[in-house]
C-alpha positions in Angstrom: 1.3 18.2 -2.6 3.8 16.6 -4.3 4.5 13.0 -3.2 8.0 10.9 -4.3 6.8 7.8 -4.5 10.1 5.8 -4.7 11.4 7.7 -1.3 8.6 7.0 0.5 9.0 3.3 0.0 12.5 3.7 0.9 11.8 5.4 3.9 9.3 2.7 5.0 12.4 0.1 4.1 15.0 1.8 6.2 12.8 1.9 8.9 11.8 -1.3 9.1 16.2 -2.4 8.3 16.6 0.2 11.6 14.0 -1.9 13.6 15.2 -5.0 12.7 18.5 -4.0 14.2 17.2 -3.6 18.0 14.4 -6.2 17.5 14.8 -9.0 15.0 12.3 -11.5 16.3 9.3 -9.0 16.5 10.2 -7.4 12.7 10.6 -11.1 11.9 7.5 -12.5 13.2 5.8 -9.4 12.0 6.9 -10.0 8.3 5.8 -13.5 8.4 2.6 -12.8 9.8 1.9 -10.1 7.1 3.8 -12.5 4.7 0.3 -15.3 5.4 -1.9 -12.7 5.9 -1.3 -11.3 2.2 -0.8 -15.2 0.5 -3.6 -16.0 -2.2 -6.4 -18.5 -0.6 -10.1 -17.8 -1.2 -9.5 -14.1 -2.0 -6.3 -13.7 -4.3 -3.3 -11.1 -3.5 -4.7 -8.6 -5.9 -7.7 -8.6 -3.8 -6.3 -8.5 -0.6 -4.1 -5.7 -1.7 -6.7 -3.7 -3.0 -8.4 -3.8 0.1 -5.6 -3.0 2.3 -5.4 0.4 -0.1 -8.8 1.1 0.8 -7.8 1.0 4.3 -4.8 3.0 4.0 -6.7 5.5 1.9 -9.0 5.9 4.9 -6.5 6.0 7.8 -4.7 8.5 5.5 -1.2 6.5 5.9 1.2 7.6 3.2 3.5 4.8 3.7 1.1 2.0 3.4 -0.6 4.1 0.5 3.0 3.8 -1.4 3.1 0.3 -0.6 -0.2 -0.9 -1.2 0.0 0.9 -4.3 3.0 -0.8 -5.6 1.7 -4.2 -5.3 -1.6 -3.6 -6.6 0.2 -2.3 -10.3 2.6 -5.2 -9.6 -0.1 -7.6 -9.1 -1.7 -6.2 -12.5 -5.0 -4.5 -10.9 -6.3 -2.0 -13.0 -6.4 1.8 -12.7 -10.6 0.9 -12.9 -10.0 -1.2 -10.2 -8.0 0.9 -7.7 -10.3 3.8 -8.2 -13.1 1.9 -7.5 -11.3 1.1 -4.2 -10.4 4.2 -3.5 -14.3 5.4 -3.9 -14.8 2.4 -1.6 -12.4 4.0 1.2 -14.7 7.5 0.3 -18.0 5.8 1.2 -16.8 4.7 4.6 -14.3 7.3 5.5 -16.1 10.3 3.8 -14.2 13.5 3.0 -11.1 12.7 4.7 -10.3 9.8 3.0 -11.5 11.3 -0.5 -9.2 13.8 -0.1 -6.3 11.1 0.5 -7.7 9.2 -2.6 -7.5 12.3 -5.1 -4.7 13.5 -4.2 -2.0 10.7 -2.4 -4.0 8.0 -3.9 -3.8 9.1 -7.5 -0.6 10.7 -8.0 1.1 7.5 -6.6 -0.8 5.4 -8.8 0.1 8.0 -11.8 4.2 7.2 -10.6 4.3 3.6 -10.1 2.3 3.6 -13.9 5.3 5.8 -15.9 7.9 4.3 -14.4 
């Protein structure tokens, strides 16, 4: 499998532009809920966004894999750190969701890294 990174988040970004179009207030309110939900309070945004991976990683969702991953490196979690989450996602969603971590997971990360 080879993943593009980059277009995948540009995918998920037109989407949610094409959306907004037909149904600004829900897109709108939807942001700003995700916006609190992901806002540093007794667990930090590195945290919460290393979670959310884990989840992603589990549901096997590409887009939120890209996205996830991109603000865990930009919130300066380590490679340590995401693989450990991944492994996490492993233990609860078994085979499935090792597969997404060793393969989706990891060559994502391996992008966002070199670029």
């Amino acid at each position: 499998m080879i993943l593009d990174g980059e277009k995948i988040l540009d995918r998920y970004r037109k989407g949610i532009e094409e959306v907004s179009e037909s149904l600004p207030d829900a897109v709108s309110e939807y942001n700003r809920f995700t916006g609190k939900a992901f806002e540093s309070g007794e667990i930090d945004r590195s945290q919460k966004h290393l979670t959310a991976l884990a989840i992603a990683v589990k549901d096997g969702d590409e887009s939120s894999i890209a996205y996830h991953m991109d603000q865990c490196i930009g919130y300066d979690c380590t490679d340590q750190q995401i693989h450990e989450m991944m492994m996490v996602a492993a233990a609860y969603g078994g085979g499935s969701a090792m597969s997404h971590g060793v393969t989706m997971g990891l060559e994502l990360l391996k992008q966002f890294r070199n670029r």
